Amino acid sequence: KAQHLHTIYTDEHIVVTNKPSGILCVPGVNNNKSLLDLVFEAYGASKEELDQLNAVEEAAAQQRIGETKAQKRKRKNMERTNNATPDFSVVTRDNMIVHRLDMDTSGIVIFARNRHSMSTLHEAFRQKDTGCTRKVYEALLVGWLDIDCWLGV
């Protein structure tokens, strides 16, 4: 759908793309579209889904107005215990991206399409060495690398 978007894999939970060098992962100071913009246009939630999500969140916020500290603690505990059922509701554009790469770096970027995928993937990336994800970087050098100056020889 977008000329700079190279999708490697997609399903109802995630979108995996191959980010080219020279494009930002998230919107920045320039007016160019970011990878996040391109992914959201192609795979993001519809306006109706986002409107529904906003209505639910607004209703929940209204219920919390005037909540005492004890009531807030009780609600938070209930939310934690009720998290046994995964939340597959849509995510907003800004919450889709799971991790980022620098503008000049090319590589694989993962986007979440629902809240459960987002929280699961964020947790996997946070666990770095002990989790099920691993980031691997490779560099291509054109020219000559004077390693002696780096080693202090």
JSON list of N, CA, C and O in Angstrom, two decimals, residues 38-81:
[
{"chain": "A", "resi": 38, "resn": "LEU", "atom": "N", "xyz": [3.35, 4.74, 7.93]},
{"chain": "A", "resi": 38, "resn": "LEU", "atom": "CA", "xyz": [3.08, 3.82, 6.81]},
{"chain": "A", "resi": 38, "resn": "LEU", "atom": "C", "xyz": [2.40, 2.54, 7.30]},
{"chain": "A", "resi": 38, "resn": "LEU", "atom": "O", "xyz": [1.45, 2.06, 6.68]},
{"chain": "A", "resi": 39, "resn": "VAL", "atom": "N", "xyz": [2.89, 1.99, 8.40]},
{"chain": "A", "resi": 39, "resn": "VAL", "atom": "CA", "xyz": [2.30, 0.77, 8.95]},
{"chain": "A", "resi": 39, "resn": "VAL", "atom": "C", "xyz": [0.88, 1.03, 9.43]},
{"chain": "A", "resi": 39, "resn": "VAL", "atom": "O", "xyz": [-0.02, 0.23, 9.17]},
{"chain": "A", "resi": 40, "resn": "PHE", "atom": "N", "xyz": [0.66, 2.16, 10.10]},
{"chain": "A", "resi": 40, "resn": "PHE", "atom": "CA", "xyz": [-0.69, 2.45, 10.60]},
{"chain": "A", "resi": 40, "resn": "PHE", "atom": "C", "xyz": [-1.66, 2.64, 9.44]},
{"chain": "A", "resi": 40, "resn": "PHE", "atom": "O", "xyz": [-2.80, 2.17, 9.50]},
{"chain": "A", "resi": 41, "resn": "GLU", "atom": "N", "xyz": [-1.24, 3.33, 8.39]},
{"chain": "A", "resi": 41, "resn": "GLU", "atom": "CA", "xyz": [-2.12, 3.50, 7.22]},
{"chain": "A", "resi": 41, "resn": "GLU", "atom": "C", "xyz": [-2.51, 2.17, 6.61]},
{"chain": "A", "resi": 41, "resn": "GLU", "atom": "O", "xyz": [-3.65, 1.98, 6.19]},
{"chain": "A", "resi": 42, "resn": "ALA", "atom": "N", "xyz": [-1.57, 1.24, 6.55]},
{"chain": "A", "resi": 42, "resn": "ALA", "atom": "CA", "xyz": [-1.82, -0.04, 5.91]},
{"chain": "A", "resi": 42, "resn": "ALA", "atom": "C", "xyz": [-2.50, -1.05, 6.84]},
{"chain": "A", "resi": 42, "resn": "ALA", "atom": "O", "xyz": [-3.35, -1.84, 6.39]},
{"chain": "A", "resi": 43, "resn": "TYR", "atom": "N", "xyz": [-2.14, -1.06, 8.13]},
{"chain": "A", "resi": 43, "resn": "TYR", "atom": "CA", "xyz": [-2.58, -2.13, 9.02]},
{"chain": "A", "resi": 43, "resn": "TYR", "atom": "C", "xyz": [-3.22, -1.66, 10.33]},
{"chain": "A", "resi": 43, "resn": "TYR", "atom": "O", "xyz": [-3.61, -2.49, 11.14]},
{"chain": "A", "resi": 44, "resn": "GLY", "atom": "N", "xyz": [-3.29, -0.37, 10.55]},
{"chain": "A", "resi": 44, "resn": "GLY", "atom": "CA", "xyz": [-3.79, 0.14, 11.83]},
{"chain": "A", "resi": 44, "resn": "GLY", "atom": "C", "xyz": [-5.29, 0.02, 11.98]},
{"chain": "A", "resi": 44, "resn": "GLY", "atom": "O", "xyz": [-6.01, -0.38, 11.05]},
{"chain": "A", "resi": 45, "resn": "ALA", "atom": "N", "xyz": [-5.75, 0.37, 13.15]},
{"chain": "A", "resi": 45, "resn": "ALA", "atom": "CA", "xyz": [-7.17, 0.32, 13.47]},
{"chain": "A", "resi": 45, "resn": "ALA", "atom": "C", "xyz": [-7.94, 1.32, 12.62]},
{"chain": "A", "resi": 45, "resn": "ALA", "atom": "O", "xyz": [-7.43, 2.38, 12.25]},
{"chain": "A", "resi": 46, "resn": "SER", "atom": "N", "xyz": [-9.18, 0.98, 12.34]},
{"chain": "A", "resi": 46, "resn": "SER", "atom": "CA", "xyz": [-10.05, 1.88, 11.57]},
{"chain": "A", "resi": 46, "resn": "SER", "atom": "C", "xyz": [-10.51, 3.03, 12.45]},
{"chain": "A", "resi": 46, "resn": "SER", "atom": "O", "xyz": [-10.39, 2.98, 13.68]},
{"chain": "A", "resi": 47, "resn": "LYS", "atom": "N", "xyz": [-11.05, 4.07, 11.83]},
{"chain": "A", "resi": 47, "resn": "LYS", "atom": "CA", "xyz": [-11.57, 5.21, 12.58]},
{"chain": "A", "resi": 47, "resn": "LYS", "atom": "C", "xyz": [-12.67, 4.76, 13.54]},
{"chain": "A", "resi": 47, "resn": "LYS", "atom": "O", "xyz": [-12.73, 5.20, 14.68]},
{"chain": "A", "resi": 48, "resn": "GLU", "atom": "N", "xyz": [-13.52, 3.85, 13.10]},
{"chain": "A", "resi": 48, "resn": "GLU", "atom": "CA", "xyz": [-14.61, 3.34, 13.94]},
{"chain": "A", "resi": 48, "resn": "GLU", "atom": "C", "xyz": [-14.05, 2.61, 15.17]},
{"chain": "A", "resi": 48, "resn": "GLU", "atom": "O", "xyz": [-14.55, 2.79, 16.28]},
{"chain": "A", "resi": 49, "resn": "GLU", "atom": "N", "xyz": [-13.02, 1.78, 14.96]},
{"chain": "A", "resi": 49, "resn": "GLU", "atom": "CA", "xyz": [-12.42, 1.05, 16.08]},
{"chain": "A", "resi": 49, "resn": "GLU", "atom": "C", "xyz": [-11.78, 2.02, 17.07]},
{"chain": "A", "resi": 49, "resn": "GLU", "atom": "O", "xyz": [-11.91, 1.85, 18.29]},
{"chain": "A", "resi": 50, "resn": "LEU", "atom": "N", "xyz": [-11.09, 3.04, 16.55]},
{"chain": "A", "resi": 50, "resn": "LEU", "atom": "CA", "xyz": [-10.46, 4.02, 17.44]},
{"chain": "A", "resi": 50, "resn": "LEU", "atom": "C", "xyz": [-11.50, 4.85, 18.18]},
{"chain": "A", "resi": 50, "resn": "LEU", "atom": "O", "xyz": [-11.33, 5.17, 19.36]},
{"chain": "A", "resi": 51, "resn": "ASP", "atom": "N", "xyz": [-12.60, 5.22, 17.50]},
{"chain": "A", "resi": 51, "resn": "ASP", "atom": "CA", "xyz": [-13.68, 5.95, 18.16]},
{"chain": "A", "resi": 51, "resn": "ASP", "atom": "C", "xyz": [-14.28, 5.12, 19.29]},
{"chain": "A", "resi": 51, "resn": "ASP", "atom": "O", "xyz": [-14.56, 5.64, 20.38]},
{"chain": "A", "resi": 52, "resn": "GLN", "atom": "N", "xyz": [-14.47, 3.84, 19.04]},
{"chain": "A", "resi": 52, "resn": "GLN", "atom": "CA", "xyz": [-15.01, 2.95, 20.07]},
{"chain": "A", "resi": 52, "resn": "GLN", "atom": "C", "xyz": [-14.05, 2.83, 21.25]},
{"chain": "A", "resi": 52, "resn": "GLN", "atom": "O", "xyz": [-14.46, 2.90, 22.40]},
{"chain": "A", "resi": 53, "resn": "LEU", "atom": "N", "xyz": [-12.76, 2.69, 20.96]},
{"chain": "A", "resi": 53, "resn": "LEU", "atom": "CA", "xyz": [-11.75, 2.62, 22.01]},
{"chain": "A", "resi": 53, "resn": "LEU", "atom": "C", "xyz": [-11.74, 3.90, 22.84]},
{"chain": "A", "resi": 53, "resn": "LEU", "atom": "O", "xyz": [-11.71, 3.87, 24.07]},
{"chain": "A", "resi": 54, "resn": "ASN", "atom": "N", "xyz": [-11.80, 5.05, 22.17]},
{"chain": "A", "resi": 54, "resn": "ASN", "atom": "CA", "xyz": [-11.83, 6.34, 22.88]},
{"chain": "A", "resi": 54, "resn": "ASN", "atom": "C", "xyz": [-13.05, 6.46, 23.77]},
{"chain": "A", "resi": 54, "resn": "ASN", "atom": "O", "xyz": [-12.97, 6.99, 24.88]},
{"chain": "A", "resi": 55, "resn": "ALA", "atom": "N", "xyz": [-14.20, 5.99, 23.28]},
{"chain": "A", "resi": 55, "resn": "ALA", "atom": "CA", "xyz": [-15.44, 6.06, 24.08]},
{"chain": "A", "resi": 55, "resn": "ALA", "atom": "C", "xyz": [-15.32, 5.20, 25.34]},
{"chain": "A", "resi": 55, "resn": "ALA", "atom": "O", "xyz": [-15.71, 5.63, 26.43]},
{"chain": "A", "resi": 56, "resn": "VAL", "atom": "N", "xyz": [-14.77, 4.02, 25.21]},
{"chain": "A", "resi": 56, "resn": "VAL", "atom": "CA", "xyz": [-14.59, 3.13, 26.36]},
{"chain": "A", "resi": 56, "resn": "VAL", "atom": "C", "xyz": [-13.62, 3.75, 27.37]},
{"chain": "A", "resi": 56, "resn": "VAL", "atom": "O", "xyz": [-13.88, 3.75, 28.57]},
{"chain": "A", "resi": 57, "resn": "GLU", "atom": "N", "xyz": [-12.51, 4.29, 26.87]},
{"chain": "A", "resi": 57, "resn": "GLU", "atom": "CA", "xyz": [-11.53, 4.90, 27.76]},
{"chain": "A", "resi": 57, "resn": "GLU", "atom": "C", "xyz": [-12.07, 6.16, 28.43]},
{"chain": "A", "resi": 57, "resn": "GLU", "atom": "O", "xyz": [-11.79, 6.43, 29.60]},
{"chain": "A", "resi": 58, "resn": "GLU", "atom": "N", "xyz": [-12.86, 6.94, 27.71]},
{"chain": "A", "resi": 58, "resn": "GLU", "atom": "CA", "xyz": [-13.47, 8.14, 28.28]},
{"chain": "A", "resi": 58, "resn": "GLU", "atom": "C", "xyz": [-14.47, 7.77, 29.37]},
{"chain": "A", "resi": 58, "resn": "GLU", "atom": "O", "xyz": [-14.51, 8.40, 30.44]},
{"chain": "A", "resi": 59, "resn": "ALA", "atom": "N", "xyz": [-15.26, 6.72, 29.14]},
{"chain": "A", "resi": 59, "resn": "ALA", "atom": "CA", "xyz": [-16.22, 6.27, 30.15]},
{"chain": "A", "resi": 59, "resn": "ALA", "atom": "C", "xyz": [-15.49, 5.79, 31.40]},
{"chain": "A", "resi": 59, "resn": "ALA", "atom": "O", "xyz": [-15.91, 6.09, 32.53]},
{"chain": "A", "resi": 60, "resn": "ALA", "atom": "N", "xyz": [-14.39, 5.08, 31.23]},
{"chain": "A", "resi": 60, "resn": "ALA", "atom": "CA", "xyz": [-13.61, 4.60, 32.37]},
{"chain": "A", "resi": 60, "resn": "ALA", "atom": "C", "xyz": [-13.01, 5.78, 33.13]},
{"chain": "A", "resi": 60, "resn": "ALA", "atom": "O", "xyz": [-12.98, 5.78, 34.36]},
{"chain": "A", "resi": 61, "resn": "ALA", "atom": "N", "xyz": [-12.54, 6.79, 32.41]},
{"chain": "A", "resi": 61, "resn": "ALA", "atom": "CA", "xyz": [-11.98, 7.99, 33.06]},
{"chain": "A", "resi": 61, "resn": "ALA", "atom": "C", "xyz": [-13.04, 8.72, 33.85]},
{"chain": "A", "resi": 61, "resn": "ALA", "atom": "O", "xyz": [-12.77, 9.22, 34.96]},
{"chain": "A", "resi": 62, "resn": "GLN", "atom": "N", "xyz": [-14.24, 8.80, 33.32]},
{"chain": "A", "resi": 62, "resn": "GLN", "atom": "CA", "xyz": [-15.34, 9.47, 34.02]},
{"chain": "A", "resi": 62, "resn": "GLN", "atom": "C", "xyz": [-15.68, 8.75, 35.32]},
{"chain": "A", "resi": 62, "resn": "GLN", "atom": "O", "xyz": [-15.99, 9.38, 36.33]},
{"chain": "A", "resi": 63, "resn": "GLN", "atom": "N", "xyz": [-15.60, 7.41, 35.31]},
{"chain": "A", "resi": 63, "resn": "GLN", "atom": "CA", "xyz": [-15.89, 6.63, 36.52]},
{"chain": "A", "resi": 63, "resn": "GLN", "atom": "C", "xyz": [-14.84, 6.85, 37.59]},
{"chain": "A", "resi": 63, "resn": "GLN", "atom": "O", "xyz": [-15.11, 6.73, 38.78]},
{"chain": "A", "resi": 64, "resn": "ARG", "atom": "N", "xyz": [-13.62, 7.20, 37.18]},
{"chain": "A", "resi": 64, "resn": "ARG", "atom": "CA", "xyz": [-12.53, 7.37, 38.13]},
{"chain": "A", "resi": 64, "resn": "ARG", "atom": "C", "xyz": [-12.51, 8.76, 38.78]},
{"chain": "A", "resi": 64, "resn": "ARG", "atom": "O", "xyz": [-11.77, 8.99, 39.73]},
{"chain": "A", "resi": 65, "resn": "ILE", "atom": "N", "xyz": [-13.30, 9.68, 38.28]},
{"chain": "A", "resi": 65, "resn": "ILE", "atom": "CA", "xyz": [-13.33, 11.03, 38.85]},
{"chain": "A", "resi": 65, "resn": "ILE", "atom": "C", "xyz": [-13.85, 10.95, 40.29]},
{"chain": "A", "resi": 65, "resn": "ILE", "atom": "O", "xyz": [-14.87, 10.33, 40.57]},
{"chain": "A", "resi": 66, "resn": "GLY", "atom": "N", "xyz": [-13.12, 11.55, 41.20]},
{"chain": "A", "resi": 66, "resn": "GLY", "atom": "CA", "xyz": [-13.52, 11.56, 42.61]},
{"chain": "A", "resi": 66, "resn": "GLY", "atom": "C", "xyz": [-13.17, 10.27, 43.35]},
{"chain": "A", "resi": 66, "resn": "GLY", "atom": "O", "xyz": [-13.57, 10.09, 44.49]},
{"chain": "A", "resi": 67, "resn": "GLU", "atom": "N", "xyz": [-12.43, 9.40, 42.72]},
{"chain": "A", "resi": 67, "resn": "GLU", "atom": "CA", "xyz": [-12.06, 8.13, 43.33]},
{"chain": "A", "resi": 67, "resn": "GLU", "atom": "C", "xyz": [-11.10, 8.36, 44.48]},
{"chain": "A", "resi": 67, "resn": "GLU", "atom": "O", "xyz": [-10.14, 9.13, 44.37]},
{"chain": "A", "resi": 68, "resn": "THR", "atom": "N", "xyz": [-11.35, 7.72, 45.63]},
{"chain": "A", "resi": 68, "resn": "THR", "atom": "CA", "xyz": [-10.43, 7.83, 46.76]},
{"chain": "A", "resi": 68, "resn": "THR", "atom": "C", "xyz": [-9.22, 6.94, 46.53]},
{"chain": "A", "resi": 68, "resn": "THR", "atom": "O", "xyz": [-9.22, 6.08, 45.64]},
{"chain": "A", "resi": 69, "resn": "LYS", "atom": "N", "xyz": [-8.18, 7.13, 47.34]},
{"chain": "A", "resi": 69, "resn": "LYS", "atom": "CA", "xyz": [-6.98, 6.29, 47.22]},
{"chain": "A", "resi": 69, "resn": "LYS", "atom": "C", "xyz": [-7.31, 4.83, 47.45]},
{"chain": "A", "resi": 69, "resn": "LYS", "atom": "O", "xyz": [-6.79, 3.94, 46.77]},
{"chain": "A", "resi": 70, "resn": "ALA", "atom": "N", "xyz": [-8.16, 4.55, 48.42]},
{"chain": "A", "resi": 70, "resn": "ALA", "atom": "CA", "xyz": [-8.54, 3.16, 48.70]},
{"chain": "A", "resi": 70, "resn": "ALA", "atom": "C", "xyz": [-9.29, 2.55, 47.52]},
{"chain": "A", "resi": 70, "resn": "ALA", "atom": "O", "xyz": [-9.05, 1.40, 47.15]},
{"chain": "A", "resi": 71, "resn": "GLN", "atom": "N", "xyz": [-10.18, 3.34, 46.93]},
{"chain": "A", "resi": 71, "resn": "GLN", "atom": "CA", "xyz": [-10.93, 2.85, 45.76]},
{"chain": "A", "resi": 71, "resn": "GLN", "atom": "C", "xyz": [-9.98, 2.60, 44.58]},
{"chain": "A", "resi": 71, "resn": "GLN", "atom": "O", "xyz": [-10.13, 1.63, 43.85]},
{"chain": "A", "resi": 72, "resn": "LYS", "atom": "N", "xyz": [-9.00, 3.49, 44.42]},
{"chain": "A", "resi": 72, "resn": "LYS", "atom": "CA", "xyz": [-8.04, 3.33, 43.33]},
{"chain": "A", "resi": 72, "resn": "LYS", "atom": "C", "xyz": [-7.21, 2.06, 43.53]},
{"chain": "A", "resi": 72, "resn": "LYS", "atom": "O", "xyz": [-6.99, 1.30, 42.59]},
{"chain": "A", "resi": 73, "resn": "ARG", "atom": "N", "xyz": [-6.75, 1.82, 44.79]},
{"chain": "A", "resi": 73, "resn": "ARG", "atom": "CA", "xyz": [-5.99, 0.60, 45.08]},
{"chain": "A", "resi": 73, "resn": "ARG", "atom": "C", "xyz": [-6.82, -0.65, 44.76]},
{"chain": "A", "resi": 73, "resn": "ARG", "atom": "O", "xyz": [-6.34, -1.60, 44.16]},
{"chain": "A", "resi": 74, "resn": "LYS", "atom": "N", "xyz": [-8.08, -0.61, 45.18]},
{"chain": "A", "resi": 74, "resn": "LYS", "atom": "CA", "xyz": [-8.97, -1.75, 44.95]},
{"chain": "A", "resi": 74, "resn": "LYS", "atom": "C", "xyz": [-9.17, -1.99, 43.45]},
{"chain": "A", "resi": 74, "resn": "LYS", "atom": "O", "xyz": [-9.11, -3.12, 42.97]},
{"chain": "A", "resi": 75, "resn": "ARG", "atom": "N", "xyz": [-9.37, -0.90, 42.70]},
{"chain": "A", "resi": 75, "resn": "ARG", "atom": "CA", "xyz": [-9.55, -1.01, 41.25]},
{"chain": "A", "resi": 75, "resn": "ARG", "atom": "C", "xyz": [-8.30, -1.57, 40.58]},
{"chain": "A", "resi": 75, "resn": "ARG", "atom": "O", "xyz": [-8.36, -2.47, 39.74]},
{"chain": "A", "resi": 76, "resn": "LYS", "atom": "N", "xyz": [-7.11, -1.08, 40.98]},
{"chain": "A", "resi": 76, "resn": "LYS", "atom": "CA", "xyz": [-5.84, -1.56, 40.41]},
{"chain": "A", "resi": 76, "resn": "LYS", "atom": "C", "xyz": [-5.65, -3.04, 40.69]},
{"chain": "A", "resi": 76, "resn": "LYS", "atom": "O", "xyz": [-5.20, -3.80, 39.83]},
{"chain": "A", "resi": 77, "resn": "ASN", "atom": "N", "xyz": [-5.96, -3.47, 41.93]},
{"chain": "A", "resi": 77, "resn": "ASN", "atom": "CA", "xyz": [-5.84, -4.89, 42.27]},
{"chain": "A", "resi": 77, "resn": "ASN", "atom": "C", "xyz": [-6.79, -5.74, 41.43]},
{"chain": "A", "resi": 77, "resn": "ASN", "atom": "O", "xyz": [-6.42, -6.82, 40.97]},
{"chain": "A", "resi": 78, "resn": "MET", "atom": "N", "xyz": [-8.00, -5.24, 41.23]},
{"chain": "A", "resi": 78, "resn": "MET", "atom": "CA", "xyz": [-8.98, -5.96, 40.40]},
{"chain": "A", "resi": 78, "resn": "MET", "atom": "C", "xyz": [-8.49, -6.05, 38.96]},
{"chain": "A", "resi": 78, "resn": "MET", "atom": "O", "xyz": [-8.61, -7.10, 38.32]},
{"chain": "A", "resi": 79, "resn": "GLU", "atom": "N", "xyz": [-7.91, -4.97, 38.44]},
{"chain": "A", "resi": 79, "resn": "GLU", "atom": "CA", "xyz": [-7.39, -4.97, 37.08]},
{"chain": "A", "resi": 79, "resn": "GLU", "atom": "C", "xyz": [-6.26, -5.99, 36.93]},
{"chain": "A", "resi": 79, "resn": "GLU", "atom": "O", "xyz": [-6.19, -6.70, 35.94]},
{"chain": "A", "resi": 80, "resn": "ARG", "atom": "N", "xyz": [-5.40, -6.07, 37.94]},
{"chain": "A", "resi": 80, "resn": "ARG", "atom": "CA", "xyz": [-4.29, -7.03, 37.90]},
{"chain": "A", "resi": 80, "resn": "ARG", "atom": "C", "xyz": [-4.81, -8.46, 37.89]},
{"chain": "A", "resi": 80, "resn": "ARG", "atom": "O", "xyz": [-4.31, -9.30, 37.15]},
{"chain": "A", "resi": 81, "resn": "THR", "atom": "N", "xyz": [-5.77, -8.76, 38.73]},
{"chain": "A", "resi": 81, "resn": "THR", "atom": "CA", "xyz": [-6.29, -10.13, 38.79]},
{"chain": "A", "resi": 81, "resn": "THR", "atom": "C", "xyz": [-7.15, -10.46, 37.59]},
{"chain": "A", "resi": 81, "resn": "THR", "atom": "O", "xyz": [-7.23, -11.62, 37.19]}
]
